Amino acid sequence: MNCKLGGSLWTVKIPFKNVMICGIDSYHDPSNRGNSVAAFVASVNSSYSQWYSKAVVQTKREEIVNGLSASFEIALNIYRKRNGKLPTNVIIYRDGIGDGQLNTCLNYEIPQFEMVCGNHIKISYIVVQKRINTRIFSDSGIHLENPLPGTVVDQHITKSNMYDFFLVSQMVRQGTVTPTHYVVLRDDCNYGPDIIQKLSYKLCFLYYNWAGTIRIPACCMYAHKLAYLIGQSIQRDVAESLAEKLFYL
């Protein structure tokens, strides 16, 4: 209840200054009868415990990012109102994108966010893929085991022409753990692999519906929950007074 009313349950130390973290996901009606819903979530404080959330309900023929760039602009204004200035850097985690859509994302989605930012704000854009077939094992010398949470693989099995890595963020007690694949399409902020990998792992601790880690960064999970709730049940926009509360958890 504290969380739904706008409170913070816990935080993880992320030593960033003046950086906004965003998450994007989309929901498509399996029966193809309903409209698509895109959800946008953005951090509005320095501890990344409070978020602005907005769902955009669109017709089948509309491009999803058209509405998201408007939501992004509102999120920047809220950030400025709360912190007294705009963020210098923005990190966007984009869920729901397969390998075949990466070029569309690079050529169509990212420029729309850049238009909102102008020359003052730098963007890092990271695609999160969780439906993958890759599996990673740890060789203990006796038998193969699941790797420990926090394990990162960024060479040998990654794409030769892309900046990507695999991250295991969960402890799995049954079966084989599935890593999450992160593809960094843009890194104008010049954070480098180490910082982006550590940040991605830390964000897996910040989902308030679960006391441990989850498979994807919390901002993507919040966007997923919001898009699913609006697309499955509500099917319309919610009141603006709920935008800065995690009412959908």
Tab-separated table of C-alpha atoms in Angstrom:
chain	number	residue	atom	x	y	z
A	1	MET	CA	0.000	0.000	0.000
A	2	ASN	CA	2.878	2.348	0.821
A	3	CYS	CA	4.268	1.744	-2.660
A	4	LYS	CA	0.919	2.271	-4.416
A	5	LEU	CA	0.476	5.598	-2.587
A	6	GLY	CA	3.848	6.884	-3.805
A	7	GLY	CA	6.220	5.704	-1.067
A	8	SER	CA	9.653	4.084	-1.506
A	9	LEU	CA	10.175	0.585	-0.121
A	10	TRP	CA	13.935	0.174	-0.617
A	11	THR	CA	16.765	1.500	-2.755
A	12	VAL	CA	20.058	0.294	-4.207
A	13	LYS	CA	23.092	2.556	-4.269
A	14	ILE	CA	23.468	3.849	-7.846
A	15	PRO	CA	26.138	6.601	-7.850
A	16	PHE	CA	24.722	8.560	-10.790
A	17	LYS	CA	24.121	12.287	-10.671
A	18	ASN	CA	21.419	13.929	-12.747
A	19	VAL	CA	20.548	10.828	-14.793
A	20	MET	CA	17.026	9.692	-15.726
A	21	ILE	CA	16.342	5.986	-16.330
A	22	CYS	CA	13.383	4.991	-18.521
A	23	GLY	CA	11.662	1.720	-19.410
A	24	ILE	CA	9.416	0.961	-22.402
A	25	ASP	CA	7.283	-2.085	-23.155
A	26	SER	CA	4.227	-2.806	-25.277
A	27	TYR	CA	1.177	-5.059	-25.101
A	28	HIS	CA	-0.588	-6.545	-28.122
A	29	ASP	CA	-3.965	-8.231	-27.803
A	30	PRO	CA	-3.434	-11.945	-28.640
A	31	SER	CA	-6.799	-12.098	-30.417
A	32	ASN	CA	-5.930	-8.988	-32.498
A	33	ARG	CA	-9.276	-7.412	-31.584
A	34	GLY	CA	-8.079	-4.779	-29.131
A	35	ASN	CA	-5.692	-1.867	-29.604
A	36	SER	CA	-1.985	-1.984	-28.851
A	37	VAL	CA	-0.787	-0.385	-25.630
A	38	ALA	CA	2.679	1.096	-25.143
A	39	ALA	CA	3.842	1.889	-21.616
A	40	PHE	CA	6.547	4.381	-20.681
A	41	VAL	CA	8.118	4.604	-17.203
A	42	ALA	CA	10.729	7.189	-16.097
A	43	SER	CA	12.546	7.788	-12.815
A	44	VAL	CA	11.906	11.172	-11.214
A	45	ASN	CA	14.259	11.119	-8.208
A	46	SER	CA	17.953	10.465	-7.584
A	47	SER	CA	17.451	7.151	-5.732
A	48	TYR	CA	15.376	5.635	-8.585
A	49	SER	CA	12.584	4.681	-6.209
A	50	GLN	CA	9.813	6.904	-7.622
A	51	TRP	CA	8.575	6.719	-11.193
A	52	TYR	CA	6.390	8.568	-13.670
A	53	SER	CA	4.238	6.092	-15.633
A	54	LYS	CA	2.181	6.627	-18.759
A	55	ALA	CA	0.311	4.195	-20.992
A	56	VAL	CA	-0.521	5.094	-24.586
A	57	VAL	CA	-3.485	3.281	-26.162
A	58	GLN	CA	-3.187	3.229	-29.936
A	59	THR	CA	-4.920	1.815	-32.981
A	60	LYS	CA	-3.311	-1.070	-34.842
A	61	ARG	CA	-1.907	1.117	-37.598
A	62	GLU	CA	-0.301	3.707	-35.324
A	63	GLU	CA	3.396	3.584	-34.599
A	64	ILE	CA	3.918	2.975	-30.910
A	65	VAL	CA	6.632	5.575	-30.346
A	66	ASN	CA	4.547	8.503	-31.594
A	67	GLY	CA	2.790	8.666	-28.226
A	68	LEU	CA	5.855	7.689	-26.205
A	69	SER	CA	7.898	10.715	-27.254
A	70	ALA	CA	5.122	12.960	-25.887
A	71	SER	CA	5.177	10.986	-22.616
A	72	PHE	CA	8.963	11.379	-22.523
A	73	GLU	CA	8.604	15.154	-22.803
A	74	ILE	CA	6.151	15.222	-19.865
A	75	ALA	CA	8.535	13.036	-17.812
A	76	LEU	CA	11.390	15.500	-18.436
A	77	ASN	CA	9.209	18.377	-17.221
A	78	ILE	CA	8.289	16.465	-14.044
A	79	TYR	CA	11.967	15.655	-13.458
A	80	ARG	CA	12.854	19.357	-13.797
A	81	LYS	CA	10.054	20.346	-11.400
A	82	ARG	CA	11.254	17.856	-8.778
A	83	ASN	CA	15.024	18.357	-9.112
A	84	GLY	CA	15.294	21.940	-10.268
A	85	LYS	CA	17.013	21.027	-13.560
A	86	LEU	CA	16.786	18.661	-16.494
A	87	PRO	CA	18.831	15.443	-16.485
A	88	THR	CA	22.140	15.572	-18.342
A	89	ASN	CA	21.865	11.935	-19.458
A	90	VAL	CA	18.931	9.601	-20.157
A	91	ILE	CA	19.223	5.792	-20.202
A	92	ILE	CA	16.326	4.041	-21.970
A	93	TYR	CA	15.685	0.301	-21.594
A	94	ARG	CA	13.429	-0.928	-24.409
A	95	ASP	CA	11.694	-4.274	-23.943
A	96	GLY	CA	9.645	-6.152	-26.528
A	97	ILE	CA	12.045	-5.796	-29.471
A	98	GLY	CA	13.297	-8.834	-31.396
A	99	ASP	CA	16.420	-9.100	-33.554
A	100	GLY	CA	14.429	-8.351	-36.714
A	101	GLN	CA	13.242	-4.993	-35.320
A	102	LEU	CA	16.596	-3.624	-34.154
A	103	ASN	CA	17.182	-1.562	-37.305
A	104	THR	CA	13.668	-0.091	-37.117
A	105	CYS	CA	14.338	0.816	-33.496
A	106	LEU	CA	17.692	2.392	-34.384
A	107	ASN	CA	16.455	4.380	-37.378
A	108	TYR	CA	12.943	5.327	-36.267
A	109	GLU	CA	12.489	5.239	-32.487
A	110	ILE	CA	15.774	6.694	-31.213
A	111	PRO	CA	15.669	9.837	-33.453
A	112	GLN	CA	12.237	10.696	-32.012
A	113	PHE	CA	13.626	10.702	-28.479
A	114	GLU	CA	16.632	12.714	-29.681
A	115	MET	CA	14.312	15.375	-31.096
A	116	VAL	CA	12.765	15.819	-27.642
A	117	CYS	CA	16.182	15.961	-25.942
A	118	GLY	CA	17.808	18.413	-28.356
A	119	ASN	CA	21.533	19.004	-27.900
A	120	HIS	CA	21.450	19.284	-24.105
A	121	ILE	CA	20.632	15.697	-23.085
A	122	LYS	CA	22.577	12.601	-24.141
A	123	ILE	CA	20.826	9.269	-24.686
A	124	SER	CA	21.878	5.680	-24.093
A	125	TYR	CA	19.416	3.207	-25.648
A	126	ILE	CA	19.443	-0.455	-24.579
A	127	VAL	CA	17.211	-3.210	-25.947
A	128	VAL	CA	16.290	-5.947	-23.440
A	129	GLN	CA	15.549	-9.436	-24.824
A	130	LYS	CA	14.325	-12.153	-22.467
A	131	ARG	CA	12.872	-14.713	-24.914
A	132	ILE	CA	16.164	-16.237	-26.053
A	133	ASN	CA	17.516	-19.768	-26.439
A	134	THR	CA	21.010	-19.107	-25.040
A	135	ARG	CA	21.949	-20.944	-21.835
A	136	ILE	CA	25.047	-20.415	-19.705
A	137	PHE	CA	26.630	-22.972	-17.347
A	138	SER	CA	29.303	-22.770	-14.677
A	139	ASP	CA	31.851	-25.611	-14.591
A	140	SER	CA	32.652	-26.439	-10.961
A	141	GLY	CA	35.061	-29.205	-11.948
A	142	ILE	CA	32.684	-31.973	-10.911
A	143	HIS	CA	29.521	-31.099	-12.833
A	144	LEU	CA	27.862	-28.179	-14.594
A	145	GLU	CA	25.827	-25.743	-12.502
A	146	ASN	CA	23.793	-22.587	-13.000
A	147	PRO	CA	26.027	-19.477	-12.877
A	148	LEU	CA	25.741	-17.183	-9.858
A	149	PRO	CA	23.530	-14.067	-10.052
A	150	GLY	CA	25.495	-11.155	-11.478
A	151	THR	CA	27.323	-13.289	-14.055
A	152	VAL	CA	28.021	-11.361	-17.270
A	153	VAL	CA	29.148	-12.807	-20.614
A	154	ASP	CA	30.208	-10.175	-23.149
A	155	GLN	CA	32.488	-12.061	-25.525
A	156	HIS	CA	32.758	-15.248	-27.637
A	157	ILE	CA	28.986	-15.937	-27.816
A	158	THR	CA	27.831	-12.348	-28.381
A	159	LYS	CA	27.098	-10.772	-31.787
A	160	SER	CA	30.205	-9.859	-33.762
A	161	ASN	CA	28.750	-6.623	-35.182
A	162	MET	CA	26.915	-5.312	-32.107
A	163	TYR	CA	27.582	-4.003	-28.601
A	164	ASP	CA	25.759	-6.589	-26.481
A	165	PHE	CA	26.068	-8.843	-23.432
A	166	PHE	CA	24.260	-11.556	-21.483
A	167	LEU	CA	23.414	-11.072	-17.798
A	168	VAL	CA	22.217	-13.653	-15.270
A	169	SER	CA	20.392	-11.727	-12.544
A	170	GLN	CA	18.402	-14.451	-10.748
A	171	MET	CA	19.039	-17.512	-8.614
A	172	VAL	CA	17.000	-20.423	-10.002
A	173	ARG	CA	16.296	-23.412	-7.756
A	174	GLN	CA	14.817	-25.660	-10.445
A	175	GLY	CA	15.965	-26.165	-14.006
A	176	THR	CA	18.342	-24.027	-16.042
A	177	VAL	CA	18.548	-20.280	-15.616
A	178	THR	CA	17.821	-18.179	-18.711
A	179	PRO	CA	20.100	-15.145	-19.074
A	180	THR	CA	18.802	-11.810	-20.360
A	181	HIS	CA	20.283	-10.407	-23.563
A	182	TYR	CA	21.066	-6.677	-23.635
A	183	VAL	CA	21.831	-4.929	-26.934
A	184	VAL	CA	23.214	-1.388	-26.600
A	185	LEU	CA	22.067	0.422	-29.752
A	186	ARG	CA	23.348	3.836	-28.684
A	187	ASP	CA	25.667	5.003	-25.905
A	188	ASP	CA	26.025	8.743	-26.436
A	189	CYS	CA	26.673	9.103	-22.693
A	190	ASN	CA	29.903	7.051	-23.136
A	191	TYR	CA	29.383	4.981	-20.004
A	192	GLY	CA	31.167	1.929	-21.401
A	193	PRO	CA	30.337	-1.761	-20.827
A	194	ASP	CA	31.282	-1.976	-17.124
A	195	ILE	CA	28.921	0.766	-15.947
A	196	ILE	CA	25.993	-0.342	-18.136
A	197	GLN	CA	26.389	-3.975	-17.003
A	198	LYS	CA	26.503	-3.028	-13.303
A	199	LEU	CA	23.567	-0.648	-13.682
A	200	SER	CA	21.455	-3.284	-15.475
A	201	TYR	CA	22.096	-5.751	-12.633
A	202	LYS	CA	21.336	-3.206	-9.884
A	203	LEU	CA	18.045	-2.234	-11.528
A	204	CYS	CA	16.923	-5.884	-11.252
A	205	PHE	CA	16.744	-5.336	-7.443
A	206	LEU	CA	14.326	-2.380	-7.601
A	207	TYR	CA	11.069	-4.116	-8.512
A	208	TYR	CA	8.742	-3.587	-5.522
A	209	ASN	CA	6.516	-6.621	-6.112
A	210	TRP	CA	9.353	-9.011	-5.281
A	211	ALA	CA	11.956	-8.880	-2.521
A	212	GLY	CA	14.747	-10.399	-4.628
A	213	THR	CA	16.024	-9.895	-8.155
A	214	ILE	CA	13.979	-10.255	-11.338
A	215	ARG	CA	15.093	-11.164	-14.864
A	216	ILE	CA	14.855	-7.678	-16.366
A	217	PRO	CA	15.472	-4.138	-15.030
A	218	ALA	CA	12.669	-2.873	-12.788
A	219	CYS	CA	11.745	-0.053	-15.186
A	220	CYS	CA	10.971	-2.623	-17.931
A	221	MET	CA	8.910	-4.728	-15.530
A	222	TYR	CA	6.912	-1.697	-14.403
A	223	ALA	CA	6.238	-0.825	-18.056
A	224	HIS	CA	5.188	-4.430	-18.735
A	225	LYS	CA	2.767	-4.479	-15.774
A	226	LEU	CA	1.233	-1.152	-16.774
A	227	ALA	CA	0.834	-2.098	-20.455
A	228	TYR	CA	-0.714	-5.451	-19.536
A	229	LEU	CA	-3.181	-3.907	-17.057
A	230	ILE	CA	-4.346	-1.235	-19.504
A	231	GLY	CA	-4.479	-3.564	-22.511
A	232	GLN	CA	-6.123	-6.502	-20.761
A	233	SER	CA	-8.561	-4.819	-18.385
A	234	ILE	CA	-8.946	-1.033	-18.460
A	235	GLN	CA	-8.444	-0.329	-22.202
A	236	ARG	CA	-8.357	3.438	-21.738
A	237	ASP	CA	-6.107	6.081	-20.230
A	238	VAL	CA	-6.074	6.573	-16.437
A	239	ALA	CA	-6.296	9.776	-14.389
A	240	GLU	CA	-3.243	12.063	-14.420
A	241	SER	CA	-3.206	12.016	-10.604
A	242	LEU	CA	-2.019	8.378	-10.794
A	243	ALA	CA	0.897	9.109	-13.147
A	244	GLU	CA	3.497	9.464	-10.378
A	245	LYS	CA	2.316	6.428	-8.364
A	246	LEU	CA	2.913	2.732	-8.965
A	247	PHE	CA	-0.839	2.035	-8.845
A	248	TYR	CA	-0.585	-0.998	-11.154
A	249	LEU	CA	1.534	-3.182	-8.850
